[in-house]
Structure formats: C-alpha cells, structure tokens
Coordinates of C-alpha atoms and ligand atoms in Angstrom, one line a residue:
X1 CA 18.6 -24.1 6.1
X2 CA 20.8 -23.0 9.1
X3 CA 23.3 -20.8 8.7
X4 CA 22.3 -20.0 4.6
X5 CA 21.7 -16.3 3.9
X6 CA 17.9 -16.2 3.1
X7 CA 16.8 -15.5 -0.4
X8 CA 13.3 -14.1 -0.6
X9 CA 11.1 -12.7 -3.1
X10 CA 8.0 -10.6 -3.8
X11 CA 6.9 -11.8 -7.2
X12 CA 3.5 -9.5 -8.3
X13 CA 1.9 -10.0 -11.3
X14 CA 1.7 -6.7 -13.2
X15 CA -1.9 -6.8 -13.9
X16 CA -3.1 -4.1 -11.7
X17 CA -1.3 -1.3 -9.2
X18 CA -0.1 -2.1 -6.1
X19 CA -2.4 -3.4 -3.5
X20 CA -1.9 -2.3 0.3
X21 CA -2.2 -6.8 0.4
X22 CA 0.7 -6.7 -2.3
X23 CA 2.8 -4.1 -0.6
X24 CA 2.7 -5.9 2.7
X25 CA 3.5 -8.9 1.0
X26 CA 6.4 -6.9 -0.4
X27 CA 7.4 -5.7 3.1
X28 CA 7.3 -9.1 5.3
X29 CA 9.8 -10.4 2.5
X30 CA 11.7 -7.4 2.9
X31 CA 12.0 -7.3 6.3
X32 CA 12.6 -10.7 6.5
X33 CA 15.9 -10.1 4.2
X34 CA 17.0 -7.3 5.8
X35 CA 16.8 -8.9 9.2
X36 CA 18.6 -11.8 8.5
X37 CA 21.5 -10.2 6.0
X38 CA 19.7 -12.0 3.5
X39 CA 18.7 -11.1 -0.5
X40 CA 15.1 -9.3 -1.3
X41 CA 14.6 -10.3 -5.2
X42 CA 11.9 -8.6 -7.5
X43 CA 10.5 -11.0 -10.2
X44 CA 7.9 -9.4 -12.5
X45 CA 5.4 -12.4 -13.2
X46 CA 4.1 -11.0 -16.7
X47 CA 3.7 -14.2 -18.5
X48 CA -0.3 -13.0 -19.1
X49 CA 0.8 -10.8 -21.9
X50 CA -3.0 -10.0 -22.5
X51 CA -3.4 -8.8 -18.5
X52 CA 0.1 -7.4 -18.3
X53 CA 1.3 -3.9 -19.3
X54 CA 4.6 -1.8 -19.2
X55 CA 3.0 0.7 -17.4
X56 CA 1.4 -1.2 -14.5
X57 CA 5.1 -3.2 -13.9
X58 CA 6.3 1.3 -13.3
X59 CA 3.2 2.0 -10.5
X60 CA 4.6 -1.4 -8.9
X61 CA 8.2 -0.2 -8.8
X62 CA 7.7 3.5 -7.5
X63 CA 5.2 2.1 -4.9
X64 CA 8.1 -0.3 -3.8
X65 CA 10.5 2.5 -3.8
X66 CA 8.0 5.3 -2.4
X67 CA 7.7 2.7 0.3
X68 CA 11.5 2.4 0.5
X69 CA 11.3 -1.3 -0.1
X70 CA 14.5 -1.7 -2.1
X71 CA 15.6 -4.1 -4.1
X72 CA 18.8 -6.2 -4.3
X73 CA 17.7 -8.2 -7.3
X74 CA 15.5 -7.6 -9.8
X75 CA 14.0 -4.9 -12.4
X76 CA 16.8 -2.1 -13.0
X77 CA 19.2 -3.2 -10.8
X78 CA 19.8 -7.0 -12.6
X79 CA 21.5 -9.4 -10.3
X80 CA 23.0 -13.0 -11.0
X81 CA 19.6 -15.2 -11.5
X82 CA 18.1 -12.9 -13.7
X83 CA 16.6 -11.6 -16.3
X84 CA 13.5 -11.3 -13.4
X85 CA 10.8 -10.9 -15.6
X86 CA 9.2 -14.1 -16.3
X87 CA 8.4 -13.0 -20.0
X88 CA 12.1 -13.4 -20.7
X89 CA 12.3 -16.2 -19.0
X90 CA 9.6 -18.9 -21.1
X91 CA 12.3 -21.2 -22.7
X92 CA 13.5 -22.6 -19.0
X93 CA 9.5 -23.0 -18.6
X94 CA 10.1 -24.9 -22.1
X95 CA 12.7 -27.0 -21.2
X96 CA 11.8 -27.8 -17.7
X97 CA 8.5 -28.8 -18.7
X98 CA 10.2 -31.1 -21.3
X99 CA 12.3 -32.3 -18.6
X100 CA 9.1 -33.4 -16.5
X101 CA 8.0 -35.4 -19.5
X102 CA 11.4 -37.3 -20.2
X103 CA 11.3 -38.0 -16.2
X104 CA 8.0 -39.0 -16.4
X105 CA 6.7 -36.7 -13.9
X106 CA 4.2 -34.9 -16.8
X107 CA 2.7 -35.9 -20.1
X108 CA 1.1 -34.6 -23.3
X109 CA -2.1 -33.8 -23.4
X110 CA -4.0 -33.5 -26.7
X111 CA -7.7 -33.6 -25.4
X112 CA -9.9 -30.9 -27.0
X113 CA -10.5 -27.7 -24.8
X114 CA -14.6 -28.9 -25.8
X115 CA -14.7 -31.9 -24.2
X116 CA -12.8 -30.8 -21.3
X117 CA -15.6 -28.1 -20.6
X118 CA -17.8 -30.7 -21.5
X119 CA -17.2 -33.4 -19.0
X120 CA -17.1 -31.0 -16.4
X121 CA -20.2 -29.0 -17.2
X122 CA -21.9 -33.0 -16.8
X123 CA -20.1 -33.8 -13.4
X124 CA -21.6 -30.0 -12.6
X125 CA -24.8 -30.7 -13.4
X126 CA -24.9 -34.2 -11.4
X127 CA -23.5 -31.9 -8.4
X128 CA -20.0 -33.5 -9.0
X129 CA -16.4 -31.8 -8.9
X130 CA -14.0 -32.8 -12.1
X131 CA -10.9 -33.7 -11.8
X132 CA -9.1 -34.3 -15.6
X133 CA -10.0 -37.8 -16.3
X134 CA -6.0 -39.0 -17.3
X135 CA -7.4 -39.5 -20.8
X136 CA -4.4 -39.2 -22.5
X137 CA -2.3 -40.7 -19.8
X138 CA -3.7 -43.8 -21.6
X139 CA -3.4 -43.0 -25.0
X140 CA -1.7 -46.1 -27.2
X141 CA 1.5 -45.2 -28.9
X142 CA 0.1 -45.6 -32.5
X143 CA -2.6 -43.3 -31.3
X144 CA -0.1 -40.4 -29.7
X145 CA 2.3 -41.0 -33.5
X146 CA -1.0 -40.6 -35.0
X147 CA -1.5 -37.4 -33.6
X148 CA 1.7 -35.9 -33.5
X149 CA 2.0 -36.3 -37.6
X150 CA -1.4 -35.1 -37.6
X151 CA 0.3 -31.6 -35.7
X152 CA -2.8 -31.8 -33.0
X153 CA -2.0 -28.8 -30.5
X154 CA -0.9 -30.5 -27.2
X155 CA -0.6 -29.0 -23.1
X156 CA 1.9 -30.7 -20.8
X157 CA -0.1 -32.2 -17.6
X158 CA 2.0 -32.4 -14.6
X159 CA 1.6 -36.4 -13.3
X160 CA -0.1 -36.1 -10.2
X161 CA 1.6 -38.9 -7.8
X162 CA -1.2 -40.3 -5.5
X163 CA 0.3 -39.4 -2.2
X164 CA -0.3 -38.4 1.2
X165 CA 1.9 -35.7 1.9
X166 CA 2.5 -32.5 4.2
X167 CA 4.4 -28.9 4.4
X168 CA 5.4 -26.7 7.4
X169 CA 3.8 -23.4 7.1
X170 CA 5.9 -20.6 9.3
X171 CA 2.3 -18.8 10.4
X172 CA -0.2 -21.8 10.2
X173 CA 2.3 -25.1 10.8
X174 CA 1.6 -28.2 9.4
X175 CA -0.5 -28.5 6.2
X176 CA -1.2 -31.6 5.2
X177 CA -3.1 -32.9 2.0
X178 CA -4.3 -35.7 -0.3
X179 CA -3.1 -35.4 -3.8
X180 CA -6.1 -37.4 -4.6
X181 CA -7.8 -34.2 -4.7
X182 CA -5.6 -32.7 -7.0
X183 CA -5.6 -32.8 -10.7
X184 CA -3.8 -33.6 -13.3
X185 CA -2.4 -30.0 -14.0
X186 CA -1.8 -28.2 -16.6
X187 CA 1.8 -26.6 -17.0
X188 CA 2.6 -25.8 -20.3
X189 CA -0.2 -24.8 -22.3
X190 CA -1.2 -25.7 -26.1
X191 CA 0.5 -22.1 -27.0
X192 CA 3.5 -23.3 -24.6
X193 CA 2.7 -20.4 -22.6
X194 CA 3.7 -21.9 -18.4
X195 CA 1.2 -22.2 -16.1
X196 CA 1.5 -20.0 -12.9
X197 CA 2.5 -23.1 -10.8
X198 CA 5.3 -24.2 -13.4
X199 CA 6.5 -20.7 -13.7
X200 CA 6.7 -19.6 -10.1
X201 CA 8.4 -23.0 -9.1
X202 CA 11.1 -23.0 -12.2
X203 CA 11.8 -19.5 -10.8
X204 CA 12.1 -20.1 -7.3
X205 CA 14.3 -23.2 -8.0
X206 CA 16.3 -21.1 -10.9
X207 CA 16.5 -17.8 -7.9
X208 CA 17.6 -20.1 -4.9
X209 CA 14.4 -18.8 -2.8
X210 CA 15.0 -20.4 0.5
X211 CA 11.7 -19.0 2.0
X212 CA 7.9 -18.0 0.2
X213 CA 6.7 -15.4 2.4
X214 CA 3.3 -14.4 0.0
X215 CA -0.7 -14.2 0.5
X216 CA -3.2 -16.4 2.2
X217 CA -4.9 -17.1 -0.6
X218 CA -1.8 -18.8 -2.6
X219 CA -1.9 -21.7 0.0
X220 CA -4.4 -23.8 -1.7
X221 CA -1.2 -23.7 -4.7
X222 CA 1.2 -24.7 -2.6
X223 CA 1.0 -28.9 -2.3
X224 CA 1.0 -28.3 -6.3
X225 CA 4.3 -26.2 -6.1
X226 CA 5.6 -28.9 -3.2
X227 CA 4.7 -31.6 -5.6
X228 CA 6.9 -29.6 -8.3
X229 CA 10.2 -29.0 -6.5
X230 CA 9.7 -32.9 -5.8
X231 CA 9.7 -34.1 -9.2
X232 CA 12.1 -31.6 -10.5
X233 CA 14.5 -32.7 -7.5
X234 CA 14.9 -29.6 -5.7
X235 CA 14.3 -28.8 -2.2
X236 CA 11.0 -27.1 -1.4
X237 CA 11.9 -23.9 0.3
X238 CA 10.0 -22.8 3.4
X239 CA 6.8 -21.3 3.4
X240 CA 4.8 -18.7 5.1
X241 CA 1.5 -17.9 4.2
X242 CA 0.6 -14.4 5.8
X243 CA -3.1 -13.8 6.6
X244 CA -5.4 -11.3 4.4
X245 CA -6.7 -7.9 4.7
X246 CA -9.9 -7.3 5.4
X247 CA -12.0 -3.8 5.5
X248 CA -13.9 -2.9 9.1
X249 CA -16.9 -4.8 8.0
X250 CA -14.7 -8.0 8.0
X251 CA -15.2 -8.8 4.6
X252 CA -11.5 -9.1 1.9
X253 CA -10.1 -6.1 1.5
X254 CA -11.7 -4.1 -1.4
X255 CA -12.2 -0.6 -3.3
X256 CA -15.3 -0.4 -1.7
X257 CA -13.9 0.4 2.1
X258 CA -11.9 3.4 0.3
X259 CA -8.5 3.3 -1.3
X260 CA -6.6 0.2 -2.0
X261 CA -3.7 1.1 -3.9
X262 CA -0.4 2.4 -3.0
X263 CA -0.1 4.9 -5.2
X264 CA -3.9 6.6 -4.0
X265 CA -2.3 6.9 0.0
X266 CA 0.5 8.4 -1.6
X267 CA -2.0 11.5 -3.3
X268 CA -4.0 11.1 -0.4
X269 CA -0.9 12.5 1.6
X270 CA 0.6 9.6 3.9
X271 CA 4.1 9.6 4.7
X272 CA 5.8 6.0 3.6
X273 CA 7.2 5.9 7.2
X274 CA 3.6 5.8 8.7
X275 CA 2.6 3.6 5.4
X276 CA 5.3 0.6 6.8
X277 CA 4.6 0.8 10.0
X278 CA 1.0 0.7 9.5
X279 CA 1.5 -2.0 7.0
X280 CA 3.8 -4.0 9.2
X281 CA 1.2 -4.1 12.2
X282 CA -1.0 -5.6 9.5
X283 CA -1.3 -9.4 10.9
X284 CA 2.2 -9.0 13.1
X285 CA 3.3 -8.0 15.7
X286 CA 6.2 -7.6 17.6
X287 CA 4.7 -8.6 20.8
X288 CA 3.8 -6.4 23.2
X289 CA 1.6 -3.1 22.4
X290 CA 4.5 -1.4 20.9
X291 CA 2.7 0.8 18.1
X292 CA 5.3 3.5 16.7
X293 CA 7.9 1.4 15.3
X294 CA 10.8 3.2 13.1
X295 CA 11.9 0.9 9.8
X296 CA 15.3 0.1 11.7
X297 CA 13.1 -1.0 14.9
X298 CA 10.9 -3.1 12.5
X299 CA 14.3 -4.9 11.0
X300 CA 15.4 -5.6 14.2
X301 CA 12.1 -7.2 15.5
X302 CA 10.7 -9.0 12.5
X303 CA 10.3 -12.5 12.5
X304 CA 7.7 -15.2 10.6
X305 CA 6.9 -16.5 14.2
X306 CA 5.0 -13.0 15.2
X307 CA 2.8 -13.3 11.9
X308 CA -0.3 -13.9 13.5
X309 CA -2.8 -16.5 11.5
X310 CA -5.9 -14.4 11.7
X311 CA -7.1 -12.2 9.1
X312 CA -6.1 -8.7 10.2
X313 CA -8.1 -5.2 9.7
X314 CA -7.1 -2.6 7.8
X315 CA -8.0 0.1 10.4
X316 CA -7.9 3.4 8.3
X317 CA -8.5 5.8 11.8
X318 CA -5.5 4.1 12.9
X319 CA -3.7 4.7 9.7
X320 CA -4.6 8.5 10.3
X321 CA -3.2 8.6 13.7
X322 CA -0.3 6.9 13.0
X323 CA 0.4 9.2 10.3
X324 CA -0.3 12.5 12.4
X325 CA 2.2 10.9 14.5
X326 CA 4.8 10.7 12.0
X327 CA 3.9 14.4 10.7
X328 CA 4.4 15.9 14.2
X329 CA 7.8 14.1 14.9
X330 CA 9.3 14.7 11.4
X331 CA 12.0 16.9 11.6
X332 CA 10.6 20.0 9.8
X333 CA 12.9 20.7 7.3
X334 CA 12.3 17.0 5.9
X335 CA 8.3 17.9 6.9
X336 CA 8.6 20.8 4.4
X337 CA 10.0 18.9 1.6
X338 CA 7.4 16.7 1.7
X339 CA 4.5 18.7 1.8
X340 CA 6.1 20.7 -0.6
X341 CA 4.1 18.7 -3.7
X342 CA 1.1 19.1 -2.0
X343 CA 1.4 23.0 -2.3
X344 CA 2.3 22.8 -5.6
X345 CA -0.6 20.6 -6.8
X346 CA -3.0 22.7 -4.4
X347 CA -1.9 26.0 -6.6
X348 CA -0.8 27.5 -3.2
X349 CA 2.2 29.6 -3.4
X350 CA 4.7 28.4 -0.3
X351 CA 8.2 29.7 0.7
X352 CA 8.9 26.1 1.8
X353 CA 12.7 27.0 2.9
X354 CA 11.9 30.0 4.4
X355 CA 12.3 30.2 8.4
X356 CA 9.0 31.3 8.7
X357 CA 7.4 28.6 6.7
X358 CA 9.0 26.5 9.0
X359 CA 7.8 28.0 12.0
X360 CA 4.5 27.9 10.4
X361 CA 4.6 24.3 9.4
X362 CA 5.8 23.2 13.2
X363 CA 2.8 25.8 14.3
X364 CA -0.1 23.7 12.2
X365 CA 1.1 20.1 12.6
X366 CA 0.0 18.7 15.5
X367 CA -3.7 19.5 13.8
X368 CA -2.6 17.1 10.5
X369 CA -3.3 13.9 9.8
X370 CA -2.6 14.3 6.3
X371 CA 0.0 16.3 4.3
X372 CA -3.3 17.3 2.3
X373 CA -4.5 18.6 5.6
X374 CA -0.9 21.2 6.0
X375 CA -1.8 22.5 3.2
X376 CA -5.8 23.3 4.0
X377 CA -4.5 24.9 7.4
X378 CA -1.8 26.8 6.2
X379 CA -3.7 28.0 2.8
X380 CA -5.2 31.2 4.9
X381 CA -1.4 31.9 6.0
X382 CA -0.1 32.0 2.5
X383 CA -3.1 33.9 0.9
X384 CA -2.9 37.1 0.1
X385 CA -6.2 37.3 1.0
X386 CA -8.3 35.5 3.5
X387 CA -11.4 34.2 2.7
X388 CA -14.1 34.1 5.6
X389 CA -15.8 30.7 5.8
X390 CA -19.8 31.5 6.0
X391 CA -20.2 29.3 9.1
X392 CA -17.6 31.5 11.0
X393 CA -19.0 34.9 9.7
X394 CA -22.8 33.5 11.3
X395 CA -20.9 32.5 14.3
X396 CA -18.6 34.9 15.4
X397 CA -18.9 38.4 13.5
X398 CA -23.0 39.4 14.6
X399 CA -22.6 40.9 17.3
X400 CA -23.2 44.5 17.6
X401 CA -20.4 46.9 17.7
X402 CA -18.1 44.5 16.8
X403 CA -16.4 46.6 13.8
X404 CA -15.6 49.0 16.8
X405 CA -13.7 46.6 18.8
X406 CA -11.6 45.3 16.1
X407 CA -10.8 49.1 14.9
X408 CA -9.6 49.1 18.1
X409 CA -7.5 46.1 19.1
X410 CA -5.9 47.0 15.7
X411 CA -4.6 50.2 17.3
X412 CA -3.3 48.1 20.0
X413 CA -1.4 45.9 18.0
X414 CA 0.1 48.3 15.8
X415 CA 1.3 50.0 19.4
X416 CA 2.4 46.6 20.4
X417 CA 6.7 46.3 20.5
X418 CA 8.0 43.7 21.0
X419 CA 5.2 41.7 19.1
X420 CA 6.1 38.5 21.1
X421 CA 3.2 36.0 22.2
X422 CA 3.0 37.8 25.8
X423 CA 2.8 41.1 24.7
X424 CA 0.3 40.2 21.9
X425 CA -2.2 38.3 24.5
X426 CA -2.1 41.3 26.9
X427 CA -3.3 44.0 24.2
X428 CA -5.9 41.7 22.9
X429 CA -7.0 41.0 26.7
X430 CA -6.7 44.6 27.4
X431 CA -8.8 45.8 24.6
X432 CA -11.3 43.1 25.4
X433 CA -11.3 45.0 29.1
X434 CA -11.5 48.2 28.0
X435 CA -14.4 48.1 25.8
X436 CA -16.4 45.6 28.4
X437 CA -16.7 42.8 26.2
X438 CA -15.2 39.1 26.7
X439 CA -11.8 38.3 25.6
X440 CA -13.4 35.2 24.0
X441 CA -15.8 37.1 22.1
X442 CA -12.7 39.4 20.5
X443 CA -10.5 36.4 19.8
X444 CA -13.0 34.6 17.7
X445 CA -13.2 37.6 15.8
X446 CA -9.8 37.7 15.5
X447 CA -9.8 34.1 14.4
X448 CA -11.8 34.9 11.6
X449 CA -10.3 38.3 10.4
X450 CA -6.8 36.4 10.2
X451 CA -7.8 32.7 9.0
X452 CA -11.3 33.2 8.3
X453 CA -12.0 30.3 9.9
X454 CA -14.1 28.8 13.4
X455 CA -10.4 27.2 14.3
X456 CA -6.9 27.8 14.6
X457 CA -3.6 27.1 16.5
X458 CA -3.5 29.0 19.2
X459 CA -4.9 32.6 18.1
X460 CA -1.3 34.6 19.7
X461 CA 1.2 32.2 18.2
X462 CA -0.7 33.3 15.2
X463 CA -0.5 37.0 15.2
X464 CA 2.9 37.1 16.3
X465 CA 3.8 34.4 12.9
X466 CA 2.0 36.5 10.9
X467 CA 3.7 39.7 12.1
X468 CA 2.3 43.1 12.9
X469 CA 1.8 44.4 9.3
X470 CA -0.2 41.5 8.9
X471 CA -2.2 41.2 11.4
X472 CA -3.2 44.5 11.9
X473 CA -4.2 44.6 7.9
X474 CA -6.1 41.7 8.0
X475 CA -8.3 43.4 11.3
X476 CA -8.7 46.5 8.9
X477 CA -9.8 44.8 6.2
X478 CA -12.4 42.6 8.6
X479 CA -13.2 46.4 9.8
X480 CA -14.6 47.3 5.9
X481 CA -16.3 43.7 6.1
X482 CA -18.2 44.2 8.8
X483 CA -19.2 47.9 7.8
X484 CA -20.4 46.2 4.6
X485 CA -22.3 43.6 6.1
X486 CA -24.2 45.9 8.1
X487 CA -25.6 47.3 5.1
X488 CA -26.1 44.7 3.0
X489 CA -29.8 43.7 2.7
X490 CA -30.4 40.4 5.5
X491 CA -30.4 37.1 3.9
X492 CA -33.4 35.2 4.3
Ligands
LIG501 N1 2.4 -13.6 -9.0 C1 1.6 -14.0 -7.9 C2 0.6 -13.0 -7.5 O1 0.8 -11.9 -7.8 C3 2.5 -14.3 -6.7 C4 3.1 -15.6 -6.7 C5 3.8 -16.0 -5.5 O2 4.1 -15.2 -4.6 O3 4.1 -17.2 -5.4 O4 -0.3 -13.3 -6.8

C-alpha cells in the first residue's frame, strides 16, 4: 500500500515474561513504524484466561518500556481501534464468526470432542494424519433442528475452500500452499471462546495492520489467516516472517543457554541501548559490518529487506562487548544514574552525584561489561574497609620485609604535595629504589593494601582518587596486617 502510513503491531500473548524472541519481535515492528512515520500498536492477546494473568501483561509492558519501545496504541495509552486487549474484545469474535456462517464461509459443528480424538487416534495408529472429516458439513436439516432444540454445544469450523493459493513474505518471498492440507478449523469454540487464528485476523482487520512483522514459527498460520481476510473481504496485509533465535549450540533459543527474559538482562545489568542494538543485529542487518548502531541510526536504516532468512545466534560474548561498549561511551552522569540501583541492591553505600564518584566511575569502566560488574570494582573504593582477597595475599604480600617497604612508601606519600598522578608514581618508584626492591614488587602490594585485590586500574590513578588520607591509611593498616601475619601460626 504505497503511500499509506504503515500500521504495525506486536501482539504477545501474556502467558509468560518477555522473551529476548518476543522483544525483537517487538522491535522490528517498532522500527519499522518509526521508520516509516507509521503507528506501533500493542494488542494484549489474553483470550486463554486459564494461561493469562494481570501480572505477566505488567513484566511485558516495563520490558517494552525498559527497552524504550513505545507505544502509540495500545495498553494505557488507548488509541482509536481499541480496547487492545482481546479479552474485551470477544463479541466482534462473536459476530464475525456469525458472519462467516451467514456468508457461508464457516459452519456449526456439533461433533463430540470423543470422536474427534477418536478418529484421529485410528488414522494415528494406521500412520495417517487427520484432517476433520466435514461431518457436519453434511448434516440434514432435520438433523441440525434436531440438535439445536436438543441445546447440543456446537464450534464454528471455518469452510476451508479447496484452493491453490500463495502469499509474499517480505524475508522468505513467495509462499505458496495447498489448502487441501488444511483443515476444517475451528474458530469459535463450543464455549464461544475465538480461536487464535479468528482472533488475530478480526483484530488485524478491526486495527488496519497494513504489515505482520512476527516469528518464524507463526508462518505455518498464515495461509489460514490469508484464507480469513479472504472470506471476511478484507485485504490481507503484508507479511514478514523474521527468523528464530537459536543458542550457540544451534538449537531454539531456550532457558537452558542462560537467560531468556527481558526482565533477567535487565538484573543482570545490561543497558537497553546495548539490549536494541544487540537485539536488532539479531537476523538483520544493515549491510555492511556496521556493529555500534545508536536507536536513531537503527530508525534510519531499518528495512524488512535486510531481515536475513536464516536463523540467527544469540551470541551472549557479543552481547557483553556490546554492552561494555555502551558503558564506556555513556556520558557519566547518565552512567551513574544507572548503576545507581545496582549499589543500592548490592548494600554498597555510593555518593553517586558526587564529583569524585564520577571520577571513579569513568576510572573503572572501561573494565565493565556489566553494571553488576561497576559495582564489584568500585565496592573496595566505597568500603570503609578493604578486604584482602586470599589469592592476592598468597600472591603478592610473602615476601620478606615487605611490612618495611610499605611503612615506608607510606612516609613518602604522606610527604607527597601535590598528590597528582606524576608525583604519586615518582615516590612509589623512588621508595622502590631506595630500599632495592622492584617497583613491580611494591605496586602489587600497593594493589592489595588499597583494593585488596590481584587487579586494578591503573595503581597511581588510584591513589591520587583515593586521596592521601586514604591511601596512606589503608598502607598502615596493610602494615598491622602483615605484622600479624607473620605471627600467625602457617596454614597447612
Ligand atoms: N499472540 C501471538 C504470540 O504471542 C502472536 C500473534 C501474531 O503475531 O500474529 O505468539
């Protein structure tokens, strides 16, 4: 439809959380609309009132907004096609499956759940697929009065027209098929509950959806839904069925390879910036090895046409360096806000809009991947008191004499004006001089008595952002350390 506005939609079902496959779903549609001035919609599909819950339909909408996948119809925000749950929405089922009936594109159907399972059961056992056998299709009308006065529950079966017929797919082209092959379905159930493929259809008519842009594995649904706008006399809209995820191990994308959910990247301390631009690279690409794409660079270079048609890997190393790539560029006041949380749920104290906080976060970045991981290397900045890791104390704090040099460069610092970077290197290279050991051996046991840790951004940025008083308190205090090491009985 040239020159239309498109009209997209992500429609999830709110039966679990929100899927990295879901929200990708979510952002190809968005991207789509926000590329072409078009309209994202939001339609809850809850019509499994058993499966569905309030509180799943919530982890779905602060994933989308987390993500900052907004929405210009749907949940919250209303629009004109609404209401955009599909529970509120089961008399048009009603009356468009009635419709279908009148037209003659769908009939009752009173057969027996029993002999349904039944027949097929038999046609399994002799190896055979079953397709529904059109029973009632042929029922006489004393037979159907007969039934109806008798108040025999009945489904609506959409009337499958033997055809040979086709769709355009935007990633995979033409798909054609053999309704032969397809069934008599089902769209309104006994309990006049909609089938999926009534619902989605009714709704995408009823929302003016010009294009489907939605999983891989809905594709085997979609000559049913083509079939559907047919007979309801509306204009199929275009589709695009985008490839699945899959873990390392090439296999669908499960819990098994690690997190799945939205939500769990979110704890897990990924930025939503690095999330869409991870997700986006999911099975398109902009052409060329462009990597490090910015949401208003995605908008502008979206299109169905760069969806590729194999199944793409969810790479989580990549994810990791895309996100320490987003961490280190962020400016550092936004960086702060954000890991900010993480502080808090760590029980670490931080002054995150203090200067120095700053300085510190800008310091430790370039060594996160994570937000979680800011917090682990700034926790021995923020302590009052630093707690040696064992491994460091068996690597770096044995060697003889050592409580001597440290008593020593401790001097030096507290002499040290200005405590700048340059100044601190040359009195903890001088020291190392003057008492004849290696400047490498002193700094590691610097390391320690300031982070207590084997590693650390550079060891004279550190001093100086910790500040003399600091510094030279944490040497002292690796001074009574080491004197009480010494005396302590060896461990085995
Ligand atoms: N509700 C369906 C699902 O969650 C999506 C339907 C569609 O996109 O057509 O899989």
């Amino acid at each position: 439809m040239p020159g239309v506005a498109p009209r997209v939609r992500f429609a999830p079902s709110p039966t679990g959380y929100l899927h990295v496959g879901g929200a990708r779903t979510a952002l190809f549609n968005w991207l789509y609309a926000r590329r072409h001035g078009g309209t994202f919609i939001l339609r809850i599909e809850d019509t499994d009132v058993e499966r569905s819950s309030a509180d799943m339909v919530t982890g779905i909408l602060d994933g989308l907004r987390w993500l900052g996948l907004d929405w210009d119809e749907g949940p919250g925000v209303g629009g004109p096609r609404g209401p955009y749950f599909q529970s509120e929405r089961l008399d048009r089922y009603r009356d468009a499956a009635a419709r279908l009936v009148t037209d003659g594109h769908a009939y009752y159907c009173y057969c027996a759940p029993e002999r349904l399972r039944d027949e097929r059961e038999k046609a399994e056992a002799r190896g055979e697929a079953w397709q529904y056998d059109r029973a009632c299709l042929a029922l006489p009308p004393e037979r159907i009065a007969e039934l109806e006065a008798a108040g025999a529950p009945r489904a609506i079966r959409f009337k499958v027209p033997a055809a040979e017929t086709a769709f355009e797919d935007a990633v995979h082209g033409r798909i054609a098929f053999d309704t032969r092959s397809i069934e008599d379905f089902v769209l309104l159930r006994s309990d006049e509950h909609p089938t999926y493929h009534l619902s989605v259809v009714v709704d995408d008519i009823e929302m003016g959806i010009t294009h489907v842009v939605r999983g891989d594995d809905h594709i085997s649904n979609t000559p049913k839904h083509v079939l559907l706008f047919e007979a309801l006399g509306a204009p199929a809209p275009s589709f695009a069925h985008v490839p699945l995820i899959l873990g390392g191990d090439k296999k669908r994308l499960s819990k098994r390879h690690g997190a799945t959910s939205v939500t769990e990247y979110r704890r897990q301390g990924y930025l939503p910036e690095a999330m869409v631009n991870f997700l986006a690279l999911l099975g398109w690409s902009p052409g060329g090895d462009r990597e490090l794409m910015s949401i208003p660079e995605l908008v502008a270079s979206f299109s169905l046409d760069g969806i590729s048609g194999g199944n793409a890997v969810f790479n989580t190393e990549k994810l990791d360096w895309m996100n320490g790539q987003y961490i280190a560029r962020l400016p550092v006041a936004e960086l702060a806000a954000a890991v900010a949380p993480f502080f808090a749920e760590a029980g670490v104290k931080a002054p995150v809009s203090d200067p120095s906080f700053l300085r510190l976060l800008d310091l430790l970045r370039p060594r996160a991947k994570r937000l979680t991981d800011v917090v682990e290397l700034a926790r021995p900045f923020l302590a009052e008191t630093v707690e040696y890791e064992p491994a460091a104390v068996e690597k770096h704090l044995t060697a003889p004499g050592l409580a001597l040099h440290v008593t020593a460069l401790a001097a030096a610092l507290r002499a040290t004006d200005p405590f700048d970077e340059a100044h601190v290197e040359a009195a903890v290279r001088g020291t190392a001089t003057e008492r004849g050991i290696k400047a490498g051996a002193l700094i590691h046991a610097t390391r320690v008595a300031v982070t207590g840790r084997t590693a650390s951004p550079g060891i004279f940025e550190v001093l100086v952002l910790l500040g003399r008083e600091t510094s030279v308190a944490r040497l002292e205090r690796l001074v009574g350390f080491l004197a009480a090491l010494r005396s302590a009985p060896p461990s085995q």
